[in-house]
Every structure is written in structure tokens, then in C-alpha cells.
Amino acid sequence: MAETLIELARVTKHYKRDAIEIPVLDEVTLDIARGEFLALMGPSGSGKTTLLNLIAGIDRPSSGKVVVENKDIARLNEKELARWRARHVGFIFQLYNLIPVLNAFENVELPLLLTSLSKKKRRDHVMTALSVVGLEERVNHYPRQLSGGQEQRVAIARAIVTDPTLLVADEPTGDLDAKSADEILDLMKRLNEEFDKTIIMVTHDPHAAGYAHSVLHLEKGVLSKTGGVYEVPTAHN
Amino acid sequence: MKYLRLIIKNIGRNKRRTVLTVLSVSVSVFLLATMRSVITTLDSNSKPSGAELRVIVRRNTSLVDAMPESYGDKIAQIPGVRVVTPANWFGGIYKEDRPQNFFAQFYVDAKTIFDVQSEYQVPDSEKAAFQQERTAAMAGRALADKYHWKVGDVIELKGAIYPVNPRLTLRAIYTGPQDNALFFHREYVEEAMGRPGTVGTYRVRLDSPESAPNVMEAIDRMFANSPAPTKTETEAAFQASFVSMLGNVKGLIMGIGIVVVFTISLIAANTMAMSARERFTELAVMKALGFRPGLLLTLVLTEAIAISLIGGLVGALGAKFLYKVTKVDFFGFLQNFDVTTSTVIVGLVVSALIGLFSGGVPAINAARIKIVDGLRRVA
């Protein structure tokens, strides 16, 4: 049986807007195994991005526990959480979120600036990450000089450059054409299979979800089947 | 150091805005450096070299009123006095009556002036030529350079206070402090005016600085009950009295300087805030990647301070360079006008403070940014 990487126990999340409390997640309990490629699906406002944010440590639950690699990240203070994210999580966003004034190399190097690596080692790591995504020839290109698919590949290189345990992707293909989307999904599948990255991906797209090992559905902040993961056999699995 | 490239790239993100911000800070620091230099030059001019060994005697009523010529010999008898020389302000017009042609003109005793103003350096041959010829004149190096005068040139002055139009021949050029003045013979003017025998000021050289209080008291006591009582003061106090005639000029200048800097700070703060707001999502992404709040605060603040410091450097060094090259003296009012190194340092410190003030709030906001809010803005 695969080792559990992420444990969510009765996690609730609500936001306050003026005096009104808006519930987003309701007592979500979930285990995710190491090496999993999980897709989170559900209608808009169902809480899937919020769930992803809680797992990635960029938001805190209103109650419940979020344990990643045996560490309750909800208990970490902001400084500790930042250090934890830098070490353990790689982010892939829908709109890539590259820094426009930095070229591909510098964008990928950004998370490494937080480490104590020498300039040479940082360079080696960046080049390795860029070669994994097939963009070693574009190191000096700025985001505006790249296509959407290439920008997302740079963003993936940035996400993997620190060799994190977990990759979180929020609609990674939402802004791409079908061909580029498939390339990105193939790349993510490769990262999962060849590099053992645990991937959690939020998507609206059933085609993208088909690349995952399993799919979770959220509806109004509640998992369709508490604590469970649906196996979704597709052509990609 | 590893963040330097990130800071530089962010500074160059919106080049036009950065250049305008740098310019606005540089203009304010330039003005501040100018205003501070007015004060330091006034201070410096009121403390000429050798001043501790000199006292100045004038009428106690006003500088406009004169003293009898006979006072000179009497003052020379007072213990502690080494030598006395009369000096009158001529105030003539050179070429045209324009402010830029204004310079200090004194008619003096050509023999004793060097005993009192011993800091004036003149070649012996020129000194002798000046002393021997009744219509000879001696100019300071800066003044001679300004009008491209050479020894032997004729200088014509038109009397504005006195009904005399001296036609002088430049025989000596001195170097030393206050080298923006022209000296010529008292004998020449006195004769031309029918020998009125009046003196505007007496410059008194002392044996030692310690004797100044006693000498000043003795001189004023000597003439206290005469028709022309005197007021004797140290040369520094005499020079400072000209500054005080302008009123609280220091307060006024510094007040204007503070208002200028404050206004520019607000403009710069708005620009920095705009820049940080535009990067709200980027800052949130950086925070998600693991950049700690303190680091983000440092980066944004360093950027603001760097932009301001560049402006400060341009403004302060620009002022120093410009005034050095143009040798501006504000129509003779501020001779030896100079932007000192301390003024340049003050300009840089003020520009850094502008950066700190203008970048403070955006930096704190960057540190406090909620990642989910920043990411939601584009999603």
C-alpha cells in the first residue's frame, strides 16, 4: 500500500465578507498517497481551489488538520510556512504568473535564490529544470517572447527546480490551446511517473482530468464521497 | 547580493516612470543642495581666514556714516593694536549697471592694507607696482578671471555713491580668500573728492586674538563722547551682521527646502505605491514560492531607496558640478559659492530618507499581502 503523503482531517474553511460568513469547505477528510496524480473537479465555487491552497500552505483552514509528510502545516507560523513551501511545494498557475522583467532562466532561478546554493549550482539546477521541460534553448527569452505553452513550461521548470515533494496546479491548461494543453499534461504525467512527483491538479476539463490517476469531485465544499478517491479509468491511464 | 539583479530589473521595469521619479528626486535634492549651499557660503564668507586677528571699527549709527581720518592714529596707539588701515566701500558701476557686473570695490591705504590683510598673496613686483602708482588697482584672482583682466588693463568705474569716476590700471592680482574684490588707492579718491578726510571702516590688526576684547572696548570707549562714536567688532561678527541684515534667511531657506523635499516625497510615495500595486500578483506569487514577508519588504524598500538615491546622486553631484563649472556667485552676493562635500552627503541622506518614506507603505503592504488575494486578482 502506498505511503500517505497528505492527510486532511475534518477541514473546514469559511471566509468572512462584512458580517456574513461564507462556508467554502465543510469537514473535508482526505488521504492522498505519495506519487499520486490527483485531479480536483467540481463547479465554480465548489471549493476546489481553496482545498488546493490549503494543501499547498498558502491558506489556513478555519478548523481541522492539514498534515503533509507528518507535519501539521496549519500550525506553522508564516515564516515557517514560507520556508516549508519553498522546500516542499511547486506551483503551476493557470496564467503562468512569470515575472515579466525576468527572462526564462531568471524566472526559474527565483525559488533557488531562497536557498544557500552557489551561483554555479543554481545555474546547474536551472539548466536541468529547463532541459526537463525542453526549453534549454530559450534561457534568455522573456515571457513576452514565449508562446503560452512555452510560458507554462517555464512555470513548470520553476515549480520543479527545487525538487519539491508536491506539485500543485490550478487549471494549468485553462489558458492554452488544445495542442499546448496536451503537451503540458504530458509533461506533468512524465513528472509524476519519471520523477515521482505527487501532483494535485484543479481542473474544469474532463480531458485534463483524464491524465490523472484519480479524480475527486467537490460540490458545495463537500467531497462526493468523504475520504475517498475515485479511480477514473481513461485512455491516458 | 543575489537579489541585486532582481532589484535592478524591477527598477528598470517601467523606464519612463523610473526616470521621472529619479528626476523629481534629483530636482528636489538639487534645490536643497543649492539652498544649503547659500547658508554654508554665507557662513563661510563670514569667517575669512585670519579674521581672528582682526577687528573692524565703524560708526555706531550705520555703515553709511563715516568717521574722521584722525581716528586711525589714535587707534594705532591702543595697546594690543599692531596696525590700522582705512577702507572705504566705493560701490561704483563697472561697464553697465547690471547685477552681474556687481563686485566689491574698496579704496584703501595701499601701503598698510597688506599688513592687515596678510593672507592676500601677491608677487613682490606686482605689489610694488600697485603701491607706487596712484591710479593702480589690485584685483582678486577670481574677479580678474571673470572679466579676463590682465595686469596692465585699464578699468573704468563710475561713481554711484561718490561723484568720482576712477580710471584705474590693474597692476596686481592677488590670490587668497575673498578674491572677488578690487582695491585701489585711497589717495586717488580723496584727492578727486577734495579731501573730505572721512573713513568708512578701519581694519585693525591685533597682536593676538586674546587681545580682541580689550582692544574693542578701548576703541569704543575712546570715541564714546565724540561726535562720531564707534562700534568695534570682530571681523566674523562684522561679516555676520550682513547676513543678519537679510532677516532670518536661514530659517526661510531651510523652510522652503523642507517643503520642497516633503512635496517630492509625496509624489515619490505615490509612484512607489503605484508600482507596488501593479505588482500585487507578482508579489503574491513570490510569497507563494517561499519569499518571506521580511524579504519582500526589504526588496521593495531597497528598490525605492535605490531610485531615490540615484536621484539624490544626480541632484547633489549635479549641483556641485554645475556651480563649480559656471562659477555662479549670485551677482556677487555669494562669492566663492560652493556645494560642499557635507552638502552632497546631506543630499544623499535626504534622498535615502525620501526613498524610505515613499517606499515604506508599499513595502509593508507587500509584506502583508495575502497570497490567495493576490492570486485571485488575475484568476
Coordinates of C-alpha atoms in Angstrom, one line a residue:
Chain A
M1 CA 0.0 0.0 0.0
A2 CA 1.3 3.4 -1.0
E3 CA 2.6 5.8 1.8
T4 CA 0.2 8.6 2.7
L5 CA 1.7 12.0 1.9
I6 CA -1.2 14.3 2.7
E7 CA -3.8 13.9 5.4
L8 CA -6.8 16.2 5.7
A9 CA -8.9 15.7 8.8
R10 CA -12.3 17.4 9.1
V11 CA -11.0 20.5 7.4
T12 CA -13.4 23.4 7.2
K13 CA -12.9 26.8 5.6
H14 CA -15.1 29.8 5.6
Y15 CA -14.5 33.4 4.6
K16 CA -15.9 36.4 6.2
R17 CA -17.3 39.1 4.0
D18 CA -18.5 42.0 6.2
A19 CA -20.6 40.3 8.8
I20 CA -21.5 37.3 6.6
E21 CA -19.7 34.0 7.0
I22 CA -19.4 32.2 3.7
P23 CA -18.7 28.5 4.0
V24 CA -16.3 27.1 1.4
L25 CA -15.2 23.7 2.7
D26 CA -17.2 21.6 5.1
E27 CA -15.4 18.9 7.1
V28 CA -13.3 17.6 4.3
T29 CA -11.4 14.4 5.2
L30 CA -9.0 13.0 2.7
D31 CA -5.8 11.0 2.3
I32 CA -3.5 11.4 -0.7
A33 CA -0.7 8.9 -1.3
R34 CA 2.8 9.8 -2.3
G35 CA 3.3 9.6 -6.0
E36 CA -0.4 10.3 -6.6
F37 CA -1.6 12.3 -9.6
L38 CA -5.0 13.6 -8.4
A39 CA -7.4 15.8 -10.3
L40 CA -9.9 18.0 -8.3
M41 CA -13.0 18.8 -10.2
G42 CA -16.3 20.5 -9.5
P43 CA -18.3 23.5 -10.5
S44 CA -17.2 27.1 -9.9
G45 CA -17.3 28.0 -6.2
S46 CA -17.3 24.4 -5.1
G47 CA -14.1 24.9 -3.1
K48 CA -11.5 23.1 -5.2
T49 CA -9.0 26.0 -5.4
T50 CA -9.4 26.6 -1.7
L51 CA -8.7 23.0 -1.0
L52 CA -5.6 23.2 -3.2
N53 CA -4.5 26.3 -1.4
L54 CA -4.8 24.7 2.0
I55 CA -2.8 21.7 0.9
A56 CA -0.1 24.0 -0.6
G57 CA 0.1 26.0 2.6
I58 CA -0.9 29.4 1.1
D59 CA -4.1 29.5 3.1
R60 CA -5.1 28.3 6.5
P61 CA -8.1 26.2 7.5
S62 CA -10.8 27.6 9.8
S63 CA -10.6 24.2 11.6
G64 CA -9.3 20.7 11.1
K65 CA -5.8 19.4 10.3
V66 CA -3.7 19.6 7.2
V67 CA -0.8 17.2 7.6
V68 CA 1.8 16.9 4.9
E69 CA 4.7 14.5 5.4
N70 CA 3.7 14.1 9.0
K71 CA 3.8 17.9 9.6
D72 CA 0.6 19.8 10.5
I73 CA 1.2 22.8 8.3
A74 CA -1.8 24.7 9.8
R75 CA 0.3 25.1 13.0
L76 CA 3.3 26.6 11.3
N77 CA 3.8 30.4 11.6
E78 CA 4.1 32.5 8.5
K79 CA 7.9 32.4 8.4
E80 CA 8.0 28.6 8.9
L81 CA 5.2 28.1 6.4
A82 CA 7.1 30.2 3.8
R83 CA 10.2 28.1 4.3
W84 CA 8.1 24.9 4.1
R85 CA 6.5 26.0 0.8
A86 CA 9.9 26.8 -0.7
R87 CA 11.2 23.4 0.2
H88 CA 8.2 21.1 -0.5
V89 CA 5.8 22.7 -2.9
G90 CA 6.0 23.7 -6.6
F91 CA 3.2 25.9 -8.0
I92 CA 1.8 25.9 -11.5
F93 CA -0.8 28.6 -12.2
Q94 CA -3.4 29.0 -14.9
L95 CA -1.9 32.3 -16.1
Y96 CA 1.7 31.1 -15.6
N97 CA 2.5 34.0 -13.3
L98 CA 6.0 34.5 -14.5
I99 CA 7.8 37.7 -13.6
P100 CA 7.7 39.7 -16.8
V101 CA 11.0 41.6 -16.2
L102 CA 13.0 38.3 -15.7
N103 CA 14.0 36.0 -18.6
A104 CA 13.3 32.3 -18.5
F105 CA 16.5 31.5 -16.7
E106 CA 15.9 34.2 -14.0
N107 CA 12.3 33.1 -13.5
V108 CA 13.3 29.5 -12.9
E109 CA 16.1 30.6 -10.7
L110 CA 13.8 32.7 -8.5
P111 CA 12.9 29.9 -5.9
L112 CA 16.6 29.0 -5.7
L113 CA 17.5 32.5 -4.5
L114 CA 16.0 31.4 -1.2
T115 CA 18.5 28.6 -0.9
S116 CA 22.1 28.7 0.1
L117 CA 23.2 27.2 -3.3
S118 CA 26.2 28.8 -5.0
K119 CA 25.7 30.7 -8.2
K120 CA 27.1 27.8 -10.2
K121 CA 24.9 25.2 -8.5
R122 CA 21.9 27.4 -9.1
R123 CA 22.8 27.6 -12.8
D124 CA 23.1 23.8 -13.0
H125 CA 19.7 23.3 -11.3
V126 CA 18.0 25.8 -13.6
M127 CA 19.5 24.3 -16.7
T128 CA 18.4 20.8 -15.6
A129 CA 14.9 22.0 -15.0
L130 CA 14.7 23.8 -18.3
S131 CA 16.0 20.8 -20.1
V132 CA 13.3 18.6 -18.5
V133 CA 10.7 20.9 -19.9
G134 CA 12.6 21.1 -23.2
L135 CA 13.4 24.9 -23.1
E136 CA 17.1 24.9 -22.6
E137 CA 17.4 26.9 -25.8
R138 CA 15.2 29.7 -24.5
V139 CA 17.0 30.7 -21.4
N140 CA 17.4 34.3 -22.4
H141 CA 13.8 34.7 -23.6
Y142 CA 11.4 36.9 -21.7
P143 CA 7.9 35.8 -21.0
R144 CA 6.6 38.2 -23.7
Q145 CA 8.8 36.4 -26.3
L146 CA 7.3 33.0 -25.5
S147 CA 4.1 31.3 -26.5
G148 CA 1.5 30.4 -23.9
G149 CA 2.6 26.8 -23.9
Q150 CA 6.3 27.7 -23.5
E151 CA 5.5 30.1 -20.7
Q152 CA 3.7 27.4 -18.9
R153 CA 6.7 25.1 -19.4
V154 CA 8.9 27.7 -17.9
A155 CA 6.5 27.9 -15.0
I156 CA 6.7 24.1 -14.6
A157 CA 10.5 24.4 -14.6
R158 CA 10.3 27.0 -11.9
A159 CA 8.0 24.6 -9.9
I160 CA 10.3 21.6 -10.1
V161 CA 13.7 23.4 -9.8
T162 CA 13.8 23.0 -6.1
D163 CA 12.9 19.3 -6.4
P164 CA 9.7 19.6 -4.3
T165 CA 7.7 16.7 -3.0
L166 CA 4.4 18.1 -4.2
L167 CA 3.3 19.9 -7.3
V168 CA 0.0 21.9 -7.2
A169 CA -1.5 23.1 -10.4
D170 CA -4.6 25.3 -10.6
E171 CA -6.1 25.0 -14.1
P172 CA -2.7 24.6 -15.7
T173 CA -4.2 24.2 -19.2
G174 CA -7.1 26.7 -18.7
D175 CA -5.4 29.4 -20.9
L176 CA -3.9 27.1 -23.6
D177 CA -5.0 25.8 -26.9
A178 CA -5.6 22.0 -27.2
K179 CA -2.2 21.1 -28.6
S180 CA -0.3 23.1 -26.0
A181 CA -2.6 21.8 -23.2
D182 CA -1.7 18.2 -24.2
E183 CA 2.0 19.0 -24.2
I184 CA 1.7 20.4 -20.7
L185 CA -0.4 17.5 -19.5
D186 CA 2.1 15.0 -21.0
L187 CA 4.9 16.8 -19.2
M188 CA 3.0 16.7 -15.9
K189 CA 2.4 13.0 -16.4
R190 CA 6.1 12.5 -17.0
L191 CA 7.0 14.4 -13.9
N192 CA 4.6 12.1 -12.0
E193 CA 5.8 8.9 -13.5
E194 CA 9.6 9.5 -14.1
F195 CA 10.3 11.9 -11.3
D196 CA 7.9 10.6 -8.7
K197 CA 6.2 14.0 -8.1
T198 CA 2.9 13.9 -6.3
I199 CA 0.6 16.2 -8.3
I200 CA -2.7 17.7 -7.4
M201 CA -4.4 19.5 -10.2
V202 CA -7.6 21.6 -10.2
T203 CA -9.4 21.5 -13.5
H204 CA -12.7 22.0 -15.1
D205 CA -11.6 20.0 -18.1
P206 CA -12.6 16.2 -18.1
H207 CA -9.9 15.7 -20.8
A208 CA -7.2 17.1 -18.5
A209 CA -8.6 15.1 -15.6
G210 CA -8.2 12.0 -17.7
Y211 CA -4.4 12.3 -17.3
A212 CA -4.8 11.9 -13.5
H213 CA -4.7 8.6 -11.7
S214 CA -7.8 9.6 -9.8
V215 CA -10.4 12.3 -9.7
L216 CA -12.1 13.9 -6.7
H217 CA -15.3 15.8 -7.1
L218 CA -16.3 18.7 -4.9
E219 CA -19.8 20.0 -4.6
K220 CA -20.5 23.0 -2.4
G221 CA -17.5 22.3 -0.3
V222 CA -18.2 18.7 0.3
L223 CA -16.4 15.7 -1.3
S224 CA -18.7 13.5 -3.3
K225 CA -17.5 10.6 -1.2
T226 CA -15.9 11.6 2.0
G227 CA -12.3 10.3 2.4
G228 CA -12.4 8.5 -0.9
V229 CA -10.7 8.8 -4.2
Y230 CA -12.5 7.8 -7.4
E231 CA -10.4 5.8 -9.8
V232 CA -11.2 7.1 -13.3
P233 CA -10.1 4.9 -16.0
T234 CA -9.3 6.8 -19.1
A235 CA -7.3 6.4 -22.3
H236 CA -4.3 8.1 -20.6
N237 CA -4.1 5.9 -17.6
Chain B
M1 CA 23.8 40.4 -3.4
K2 CA 22.0 37.5 -5.2
Y3 CA 18.8 39.7 -5.2
L4 CA 20.6 42.6 -6.8
R5 CA 19.6 41.6 -10.3
L6 CA 16.0 41.2 -9.3
I7 CA 16.1 44.7 -7.8
I8 CA 17.8 46.2 -10.8
K9 CA 15.3 44.5 -13.2
N10 CA 12.4 45.8 -11.2
I11 CA 13.8 49.4 -11.2
G12 CA 14.0 49.2 -15.0
R13 CA 10.5 47.7 -15.3
N14 CA 8.8 51.0 -16.2
K15 CA 11.7 53.0 -17.5
R16 CA 9.8 56.2 -18.1
R17 CA 8.3 56.2 -14.6
T18 CA 11.6 55.4 -13.0
V19 CA 13.3 58.2 -15.0
L20 CA 10.6 60.7 -14.0
T21 CA 10.8 59.6 -10.3
V22 CA 14.6 59.9 -10.4
L23 CA 14.3 63.4 -12.0
S24 CA 11.8 64.6 -9.4
V25 CA 14.0 63.5 -6.6
S26 CA 17.1 64.9 -8.3
V27 CA 15.4 68.3 -8.8
S28 CA 14.4 68.5 -5.1
V29 CA 17.9 67.5 -3.9
F30 CA 19.4 69.9 -6.4
L31 CA 17.3 72.7 -4.9
L32 CA 18.1 71.5 -1.4
A33 CA 21.8 71.5 -2.1
T34 CA 21.6 75.0 -3.6
M35 CA 19.7 76.3 -0.6
R36 CA 22.0 74.7 1.9
S37 CA 25.0 76.0 -0.1
V38 CA 23.6 79.5 0.3
I39 CA 23.7 79.1 4.0
T40 CA 27.1 77.4 4.1
T41 CA 28.6 80.0 1.8
L42 CA 27.2 82.9 3.9
D43 CA 28.7 81.2 7.0
S44 CA 32.0 80.6 5.3
N45 CA 32.2 84.1 3.9
S46 CA 31.6 85.5 7.4
K47 CA 34.6 83.6 8.7
P48 CA 37.5 84.7 6.5
S49 CA 41.0 83.3 7.2
G50 CA 43.0 85.5 9.6
A51 CA 39.8 87.0 10.9
E52 CA 40.6 86.1 14.5
L53 CA 43.5 88.6 14.4
R54 CA 41.3 91.5 13.0
V55 CA 38.6 93.8 14.4
I56 CA 36.6 96.2 12.3
V57 CA 35.8 99.7 13.5
R58 CA 32.8 101.6 12.1
R59 CA 30.3 104.3 13.2
N60 CA 27.9 103.0 15.8
T61 CA 25.0 104.5 13.9
S62 CA 25.3 103.0 10.5
L63 CA 27.8 101.8 7.9
V64 CA 26.7 104.7 5.8
D65 CA 28.1 107.2 8.3
A66 CA 31.8 107.9 8.2
M67 CA 34.5 108.5 10.8
P68 CA 37.2 111.2 10.8
E69 CA 40.5 110.3 9.3
S70 CA 42.2 111.3 12.5
Y71 CA 40.9 108.2 14.3
G72 CA 43.5 106.0 12.6
D73 CA 46.4 107.4 14.5
K74 CA 44.6 107.3 17.8
I75 CA 43.5 103.6 17.3
A76 CA 47.1 102.7 16.5
Q77 CA 48.2 103.9 20.0
I78 CA 45.9 101.4 21.8
P79 CA 47.9 98.5 23.4
G80 CA 47.3 95.3 21.5
V81 CA 46.9 97.0 18.1
R82 CA 49.6 96.2 15.6
V83 CA 48.5 98.2 12.6
V84 CA 45.4 100.1 11.4
T85 CA 44.3 100.7 7.8
P86 CA 41.3 102.6 6.5
A87 CA 39.0 101.0 4.0
N88 CA 36.0 102.7 2.2
W89 CA 33.4 100.9 0.2
F90 CA 33.3 102.6 -3.2
G91 CA 30.3 100.9 -4.8
G92 CA 30.9 102.1 -8.3
I93 CA 29.5 100.8 -11.6
Y94 CA 31.6 98.7 -13.9
K95 CA 30.6 98.9 -17.6
E96 CA 26.8 98.8 -17.2
D97 CA 24.6 99.0 -14.1
R98 CA 23.7 95.3 -14.2
P99 CA 23.6 92.9 -11.2
Q100 CA 26.0 90.6 -12.9
N101 CA 28.6 93.3 -13.0
F102 CA 28.5 93.9 -9.3
F103 CA 31.6 93.3 -7.3
A104 CA 33.2 94.6 -4.1
Q105 CA 35.4 97.8 -4.6
F106 CA 37.4 99.4 -1.8
Y107 CA 39.7 102.3 -1.8
V108 CA 42.4 101.7 0.8
D109 CA 45.8 102.7 2.0
A110 CA 48.0 100.8 -0.5
K111 CA 50.9 100.6 2.0
T112 CA 49.2 99.3 5.1
I113 CA 46.5 97.1 3.6
F114 CA 48.9 94.2 3.2
D115 CA 49.9 94.4 6.9
V116 CA 46.3 93.9 7.9
Q117 CA 45.2 91.5 5.1
S118 CA 48.3 89.4 5.2
E119 CA 46.5 86.4 3.7
Y120 CA 46.5 88.1 0.3
Q121 CA 49.3 86.6 -1.8
V122 CA 50.8 89.0 -4.4
P123 CA 54.1 88.7 -6.3
D124 CA 56.5 91.3 -4.9
S125 CA 56.9 93.0 -8.2
E126 CA 53.1 93.5 -8.6
K127 CA 52.8 94.5 -5.0
A128 CA 55.4 97.2 -5.5
A129 CA 53.8 98.4 -8.8
F130 CA 50.4 98.7 -7.1
Q131 CA 51.8 100.6 -4.1
Q132 CA 53.9 103.0 -6.3
E133 CA 51.3 104.2 -8.8
R134 CA 48.4 106.4 -7.6
T135 CA 45.9 105.1 -10.1
A136 CA 46.9 101.5 -9.7
A137 CA 44.4 98.8 -8.8
M138 CA 44.7 95.3 -7.4
A139 CA 42.1 92.6 -8.2
G140 CA 41.4 89.2 -6.7
R141 CA 42.2 86.2 -9.0
A142 CA 38.5 85.1 -9.3
L143 CA 37.5 88.7 -10.3
A144 CA 40.3 89.0 -12.8
D145 CA 39.4 85.7 -14.3
K146 CA 35.7 86.6 -14.5
Y147 CA 36.4 89.7 -16.6
H148 CA 39.5 88.3 -18.3
W149 CA 41.6 91.1 -16.8
K150 CA 45.4 91.1 -17.2
V151 CA 48.0 93.2 -15.5
G152 CA 48.2 96.5 -17.4
D153 CA 44.5 96.6 -18.3
V154 CA 42.5 99.8 -17.7
I155 CA 39.5 99.5 -15.5
E156 CA 37.0 102.4 -15.5
L157 CA 34.5 102.7 -12.7
K158 CA 31.6 105.2 -12.5
G159 CA 30.9 106.5 -9.0
A160 CA 27.5 105.7 -7.7
I161 CA 28.0 106.9 -4.1
Y162 CA 30.8 109.3 -4.7
P163 CA 31.0 111.8 -7.6
V164 CA 34.2 110.3 -8.9
N165 CA 34.9 108.1 -11.9
P166 CA 38.2 106.4 -11.3
R167 CA 40.3 105.3 -14.3
L168 CA 42.5 102.6 -12.9
T169 CA 45.3 100.5 -14.2
L170 CA 45.4 96.9 -13.0
R171 CA 48.9 96.4 -11.5
A172 CA 48.5 93.4 -9.2
I173 CA 46.4 90.3 -8.9
Y174 CA 46.2 88.6 -5.5
T175 CA 45.2 85.1 -4.5
G176 CA 43.7 84.1 -1.3
P177 CA 40.3 84.1 0.4
Q178 CA 37.6 86.6 -0.9
D179 CA 39.4 87.0 -4.2
N180 CA 36.4 88.7 -5.8
A181 CA 37.3 92.2 -4.7
L182 CA 39.0 95.2 -6.3
F183 CA 41.3 97.5 -4.3
F184 CA 42.6 100.9 -5.3
H185 CA 44.3 104.0 -3.7
R186 CA 42.5 106.0 -1.1
E187 CA 44.8 108.9 -2.0
Y188 CA 43.4 108.9 -5.6
V189 CA 39.8 109.1 -4.5
E190 CA 40.4 111.5 -1.6
E191 CA 42.2 113.9 -3.9
A192 CA 39.4 113.7 -6.6
M193 CA 36.8 114.5 -4.0
G194 CA 38.6 117.4 -2.4
R195 CA 40.0 115.5 0.6
P196 CA 36.9 115.1 2.8
G197 CA 39.1 113.1 5.1
T198 CA 36.4 110.5 6.0
V199 CA 36.8 106.8 6.6
G200 CA 34.1 104.1 6.3
T201 CA 35.8 101.4 8.3
Y202 CA 39.1 100.8 10.0
R203 CA 40.6 97.4 9.7
V204 CA 42.7 96.7 12.8
R205 CA 45.3 94.0 13.0
L206 CA 45.9 92.8 16.6
D207 CA 48.9 91.4 18.3
S208 CA 47.0 88.3 19.3
P209 CA 43.4 87.0 19.2
E210 CA 43.3 87.2 23.0
S211 CA 43.7 91.0 23.0
A212 CA 40.5 91.5 20.9
P213 CA 38.0 92.1 23.8
N214 CA 40.2 94.7 25.4
V215 CA 41.1 96.5 22.2
M216 CA 37.4 96.6 21.0
E217 CA 36.3 98.0 24.4
A218 CA 39.2 100.5 24.4
I219 CA 38.4 101.8 20.9
D220 CA 34.7 102.3 21.6
R221 CA 35.5 103.9 24.9
M222 CA 38.0 106.3 23.3
F223 CA 35.3 107.7 20.9
A224 CA 32.3 107.3 23.1
N225 CA 31.8 111.0 23.8
S226 CA 33.0 112.2 20.4
P227 CA 30.7 113.5 17.5
A228 CA 31.3 110.1 15.8
P229 CA 31.1 107.3 18.3
T230 CA 32.3 103.9 17.0
K231 CA 31.2 100.3 17.1
T232 CA 34.1 97.8 17.1
E233 CA 33.5 94.1 16.4
T234 CA 35.4 91.1 15.4
E235 CA 35.6 90.6 11.6
A236 CA 33.5 87.5 11.9
A237 CA 30.8 89.4 13.7
F238 CA 31.1 92.2 11.2
Q239 CA 30.6 89.8 8.3
A240 CA 27.8 88.0 10.1
S241 CA 25.9 91.3 10.5
F242 CA 25.5 91.5 6.7
V243 CA 23.8 88.1 6.8
S244 CA 21.6 89.1 9.7
M245 CA 20.5 92.2 7.7
L246 CA 18.7 89.7 5.4
G247 CA 16.5 88.7 8.3
N248 CA 16.0 85.0 9.2
V249 CA 17.3 84.0 5.8
K250 CA 18.5 80.6 7.1
G251 CA 15.1 79.8 8.5
L252 CA 13.4 80.9 5.3
I253 CA 15.7 78.9 3.1
M254 CA 15.5 75.7 5.2
G255 CA 11.7 76.1 5.4
I256 CA 11.5 76.2 1.6
G257 CA 13.9 73.2 1.4
I258 CA 11.8 71.2 3.8
V259 CA 8.6 72.0 1.9
V260 CA 10.2 71.0 -1.4
V261 CA 11.5 67.7 -0.1
F262 CA 8.2 66.9 1.6
T263 CA 6.2 67.6 -1.6
I264 CA 8.6 65.5 -3.7
S265 CA 8.3 62.7 -1.1
L266 CA 4.6 62.6 -1.5
I267 CA 4.9 62.4 -5.3
A268 CA 7.6 59.7 -5.0
A269 CA 5.4 57.8 -2.5
N270 CA 2.5 57.8 -4.9
T271 CA 4.7 56.5 -7.7
M272 CA 6.2 53.8 -5.5
A273 CA 2.7 52.8 -4.3
M274 CA 1.5 52.6 -8.0
S275 CA 4.5 50.4 -8.8
A276 CA 3.9 48.0 -5.9
R277 CA 0.1 47.9 -6.6
E278 CA 0.8 46.9 -10.2
R279 CA 2.9 44.0 -9.0
F280 CA 0.4 42.8 -6.4
T281 CA 0.0 39.4 -8.1
E282 CA 3.7 39.0 -8.7
L283 CA 4.4 39.7 -5.1
A284 CA 1.8 37.2 -4.1
V285 CA 3.4 34.6 -6.4
M286 CA 6.8 35.3 -4.9
K287 CA 5.4 34.9 -1.4
A288 CA 3.8 31.6 -2.5
L289 CA 7.2 30.5 -3.8
G290 CA 8.6 31.0 -0.3
F291 CA 9.7 34.6 -0.1
R292 CA 9.2 35.6 3.5
P293 CA 7.4 38.9 4.4
G294 CA 10.6 40.5 5.7
L295 CA 12.4 39.7 2.5
L296 CA 9.7 41.1 0.3
L297 CA 9.6 44.3 2.5
T298 CA 13.4 44.6 2.1
L299 CA 13.3 44.1 -1.7
V300 CA 10.5 46.7 -2.2
L301 CA 12.2 49.2 0.2
T302 CA 15.6 48.7 -1.3
E303 CA 14.1 49.4 -4.7
A304 CA 12.5 52.7 -3.5
I305 CA 15.7 53.8 -1.7
A306 CA 17.8 52.9 -4.8
I307 CA 15.7 55.0 -7.1
S308 CA 15.7 57.9 -4.6
L309 CA 19.5 57.6 -4.1
I310 CA 20.1 57.7 -7.8
G311 CA 18.0 60.9 -7.9
G312 CA 19.9 62.2 -4.9
L313 CA 23.2 61.5 -6.5
V314 CA 22.2 63.2 -9.8
G315 CA 20.9 66.2 -7.9
A316 CA 23.7 66.7 -5.4
L317 CA 26.6 66.0 -7.7
G318 CA 24.8 67.9 -10.5
A319 CA 24.6 70.9 -8.2
K320 CA 28.3 70.6 -7.2
F321 CA 29.4 70.2 -10.8
L322 CA 27.2 72.9 -12.3
Y323 CA 28.1 75.6 -9.7
K324 CA 31.8 74.7 -10.0
V325 CA 31.8 75.0 -13.8
T326 CA 29.6 78.1 -14.0
K327 CA 31.3 79.8 -11.0
V328 CA 28.0 81.3 -10.2
D329 CA 28.2 83.9 -7.4
F330 CA 24.6 85.2 -7.5
F331 CA 25.5 88.6 -8.7
G332 CA 28.4 88.9 -6.3
F333 CA 26.1 88.3 -3.3
L334 CA 27.6 84.9 -2.7
Q335 CA 31.2 85.0 -3.5
N336 CA 33.0 81.6 -3.5
F337 CA 29.7 79.8 -3.8
D338 CA 30.4 76.2 -3.4
V339 CA 28.4 73.0 -2.8
T340 CA 30.5 71.4 -0.1
T341 CA 31.0 67.6 0.4
S342 CA 28.9 67.8 3.5
T343 CA 26.1 69.2 1.5
V344 CA 26.4 66.4 -1.1
I345 CA 26.3 63.9 1.8
V346 CA 23.2 65.7 3.3
G347 CA 21.6 65.5 -0.2
L348 CA 22.2 61.7 -0.3
V349 CA 20.9 61.2 3.2
V350 CA 17.8 63.2 2.4
S351 CA 17.2 61.3 -0.8
A352 CA 17.6 58.0 1.1
L353 CA 15.0 59.2 3.6
I354 CA 12.7 60.1 0.7
G355 CA 13.1 56.6 -0.5
L356 CA 12.4 55.2 2.9
F357 CA 9.4 57.3 3.4
S358 CA 8.0 56.8 -0.1
G359 CA 8.7 53.0 -0.2
G360 CA 7.7 52.4 3.4
V361 CA 4.0 51.9 3.0
P362 CA 4.2 49.9 -0.3
A363 CA 6.9 47.7 1.3
I364 CA 4.7 47.0 4.4
N365 CA 1.8 46.2 2.1
A366 CA 3.9 43.9 0.1
A367 CA 5.0 42.1 3.2
R368 CA 1.4 41.8 4.4
I369 CA 0.0 40.7 1.1
K370 CA -2.4 37.6 1.3
I371 CA -1.3 35.1 -1.3
V372 CA -4.8 34.0 -2.1
D373 CA -6.0 37.6 -2.6
G374 CA -3.0 38.3 -4.9
L375 CA -3.6 35.1 -6.9
R376 CA -7.4 35.7 -7.1
R377 CA -6.8 39.1 -8.7
V378 CA -5.9 37.5 -12.0
A379 CA -7.7 34.3 -11.8

